[in-house]
Short mmCIF file of C-alpha atoms in Angstrom, two decimals:
data_model
loop_
_atom_site.label_atom_id
_atom_site.label_comp_id
_atom_site.label_asym_id
_atom_site.label_seq_id
_atom_site.Cartn_x
_atom_site.Cartn_y
_atom_site.Cartn_z
CA MET A 1 78.62 111.71 87.96
CA LYS A 2 79.35 115.19 89.26
CA LYS A 3 76.29 114.92 91.51
CA THR A 4 77.53 111.60 92.89
CA VAL A 5 80.96 113.02 93.73
CA SER A 6 79.40 116.17 95.17
CA ALA A 7 77.08 114.12 97.38
CA PHE A 8 80.02 112.00 98.53
CA LEU A 9 81.93 115.12 99.55
CA ASP A 10 78.88 116.39 101.45
CA GLN A 11 78.37 113.08 103.28
CA GLN A 12 81.92 111.93 103.88
CA ALA A 13 84.27 114.90 103.87
CA ALA A 14 82.52 117.90 105.45
CA LEU A 15 84.98 120.23 103.74
CA VAL A 16 84.81 123.90 104.66
CA PRO A 17 85.47 126.66 102.13
CA GLY A 18 89.20 127.21 101.76
CA ALA A 19 90.06 123.57 102.56
CA LEU A 20 92.72 121.98 100.37
CA VAL A 21 91.85 118.76 98.55
CA LEU A 22 94.87 116.83 97.29
CA CYS A 23 94.01 114.62 94.32
CA ALA A 24 96.19 111.54 93.80
CA ILE A 25 96.83 111.37 90.07
CA SER A 26 98.52 108.71 87.98
CA GLY A 27 97.77 110.21 84.57
CA GLY A 28 95.34 107.41 83.74
CA ARG A 29 91.73 107.96 82.75
CA ASP A 30 90.21 107.39 86.21
CA SER A 31 92.41 109.84 88.08
CA MET A 32 92.28 112.43 85.29
CA VAL A 33 88.46 112.31 85.39
CA LEU A 34 88.55 112.70 89.18
CA LEU A 35 90.92 115.66 88.95
CA HIS A 36 88.72 117.32 86.33
CA LEU A 37 85.60 116.78 88.47
CA LEU A 38 87.30 118.04 91.61
CA ARG A 39 88.51 121.12 89.74
CA GLU A 40 84.90 122.01 88.87
CA LEU A 41 83.62 121.24 92.36
CA ALA A 42 86.45 123.13 94.06
CA ALA A 43 85.58 126.25 92.08
CA GLU A 44 81.89 125.92 92.99
CA ARG A 45 82.52 125.21 96.68
CA GLY A 46 85.38 127.59 97.38
CA LEU A 47 87.87 124.77 97.93
CA ARG A 48 91.50 124.72 96.96
CA LEU A 49 92.82 121.86 94.82
CA ALA A 50 96.26 120.39 94.31
CA ALA A 51 97.50 117.25 92.58
CA ALA A 52 100.03 114.65 93.71
CA HIS A 53 101.73 112.10 91.46
CA PHE A 54 104.00 109.26 92.56
CA ASN A 55 106.41 107.85 90.00
CA HIS A 56 107.00 104.20 90.95
CA GLN A 57 109.72 103.83 88.30
CA LEU A 58 108.18 100.53 87.20
CA ARG A 59 107.19 101.17 83.58
CA PRO A 60 109.19 102.49 80.65
CA THR A 61 106.57 105.25 80.30
CA ALA A 62 106.75 106.35 83.97
CA ASP A 63 108.68 109.56 83.27
CA ARG A 64 106.37 110.39 80.37
CA ASP A 65 103.32 109.88 82.64
CA GLU A 66 104.86 112.19 85.22
CA ALA A 67 105.57 114.88 82.61
CA PHE A 68 102.04 114.61 81.21
CA VAL A 69 100.44 115.15 84.61
CA ARG A 70 102.84 117.97 85.49
CA ASP A 71 102.11 119.76 82.20
CA TRP A 72 98.34 119.23 82.47
CA CYS A 73 98.30 120.72 85.96
CA ARG A 74 100.58 123.60 84.98
CA ALA A 75 98.32 124.53 82.05
CA ARG A 76 95.33 124.68 84.46
CA GLU A 77 97.21 126.35 87.32
CA ILE A 78 96.69 123.41 89.64
CA PRO A 79 99.47 123.16 92.24
CA PHE A 80 101.39 119.93 91.67
CA THR A 81 103.73 117.84 93.75
CA CYS A 82 105.57 114.73 92.71
CA GLY A 83 107.38 111.95 94.47
CA ARG A 84 109.33 109.03 93.17
CA GLY A 85 110.67 105.77 94.43
CA ASP A 86 111.95 102.54 93.00
CA ALA A 87 109.11 100.18 93.88
CA GLY A 88 110.92 97.16 92.42
CA THR A 89 113.99 97.63 94.61
CA PHE A 90 111.83 98.43 97.64
CA ALA A 91 109.81 95.24 97.07
CA LYS A 92 112.94 93.07 97.00
CA ARG A 93 114.48 94.76 100.03
CA GLU A 94 111.28 94.46 102.12
CA GLY A 95 110.19 91.03 100.84
CA LEU A 96 106.97 92.41 99.34
CA GLY A 97 105.16 91.90 96.08
CA VAL A 98 105.69 94.76 93.63
CA GLU A 99 102.05 95.91 93.85
CA GLU A 100 102.16 96.01 97.64
CA ALA A 101 105.49 97.83 97.60
CA ALA A 102 104.17 100.39 95.10
CA ARG A 103 101.05 100.95 97.24
CA THR A 104 103.14 101.34 100.40
CA LEU A 105 105.43 103.92 98.79
CA ARG A 106 102.53 105.78 97.15
CA TYR A 107 100.44 106.11 100.31
CA ALA A 108 103.46 107.16 102.37
CA PHE A 109 104.15 109.89 99.80
CA LEU A 110 100.49 110.98 99.69
CA GLU A 111 100.27 111.21 103.48
CA ALA A 112 103.51 113.21 103.66
CA ALA A 113 102.44 115.52 100.83
CA ALA A 114 99.03 116.10 102.44
CA ARG A 115 100.67 116.89 105.78
CA ASP A 116 103.27 119.21 104.22
CA MET A 117 100.68 121.06 102.13
CA GLY A 118 98.07 121.22 104.89
CA ALA A 119 95.52 119.22 102.88
CA ALA A 120 92.25 118.32 104.56
CA CYS A 121 92.04 115.12 102.53
CA VAL A 122 93.53 113.07 99.71
CA ALA A 123 91.14 111.92 96.99
CA THR A 124 91.88 108.75 95.04
CA ALA A 125 90.11 107.48 91.92
CA HIS A 126 89.10 103.99 93.04
CA HIS A 127 85.75 103.19 91.44
CA ARG A 128 82.98 100.57 91.68
CA GLU A 129 84.81 97.93 89.62
CA ASP A 130 87.99 98.36 91.68
CA ASN A 131 85.88 97.73 94.76
CA ALA A 132 84.26 94.60 93.28
CA GLU A 133 87.68 93.29 92.28
CA THR A 134 88.99 93.85 95.81
CA VAL A 135 86.07 91.95 97.34
CA LEU A 136 86.60 89.06 94.92
CA LEU A 137 90.34 88.89 95.62
CA ASN A 138 89.67 89.01 99.35
CA LEU A 139 87.17 86.15 99.01
CA LEU A 140 89.72 84.07 97.13
CA ARG A 141 92.23 84.73 99.92
CA GLY A 142 89.71 83.51 102.51
CA THR A 143 89.01 86.87 104.09
CA GLY A 144 86.89 87.52 107.14
CA LEU A 145 84.00 89.96 107.37
CA ARG A 146 86.30 93.00 107.12
CA GLY A 147 87.58 91.94 103.70
CA LEU A 148 84.04 91.50 102.41
CA GLY A 149 83.52 95.23 102.85
CA GLY A 150 85.92 95.99 100.03
CA ILE A 151 87.64 99.35 99.74
CA PRO A 152 86.51 101.75 102.45
CA PRO A 153 85.15 105.06 101.12
CA VAL A 154 87.13 106.90 103.81
CA ARG A 155 90.27 105.79 105.64
CA GLY A 156 91.87 108.51 107.70
CA ARG A 157 92.30 111.46 105.35
CA ILE A 158 92.00 109.26 102.23
CA LEU A 159 88.70 109.73 100.37
CA ARG A 160 87.43 107.65 97.46
CA PRO A 161 84.66 109.74 95.88
CA LEU A 162 84.26 107.52 92.80
CA LEU A 163 83.47 104.27 94.65
CA GLU A 164 79.81 104.46 93.61
CA VAL A 165 80.73 105.31 90.00
CA GLY A 166 81.11 102.62 87.34
CA ARG A 167 83.65 102.29 84.57
CA GLU A 168 81.01 103.11 81.94
CA ASP A 169 80.28 106.46 83.62
CA ILE A 170 83.97 107.31 83.86
CA ASP A 171 84.46 106.42 80.18
CA ALA A 172 81.44 108.53 79.16
CA TYR A 173 82.67 111.50 81.19
CA ALA A 174 86.15 111.23 79.69
CA ALA A 175 84.71 111.02 76.17
CA SER A 176 82.60 114.14 76.73
#
């Protein structure tokens, strides 16, 4: 899996030594695996790494998730930034579904954090099954050709280095 992520960075990111990679982290298995992988690769490649967490205030465990990620990063000396927003209230005010509202708030925070920190890119932990699910949902919605492409590996400064990685590989990495 490390080779896959490394190859993705070589092909898609063209990061120079000293570049800052901002890893979007929820505290879930996928993003924790990505952060761990990026930590190893950053050390090998001379990159800098930071983590960004957005607290959507949707779940009763949201503050606990935030504290977990903050503490994990602190223990490993990974710079950490956090944002928060009430996705439920935002959804009602803007006439959006909660998932869309959460995504809108999260990506706005990630873009602002990347800009403020001078990050070359933001890495998210979307993986192969997320991509397949997106294609299926787009098909059910009657998408055009663009929607059949699924999640793009790169969109602006957003990178998705796990798109070629399956759930079973992520689970195996986490278990090891």
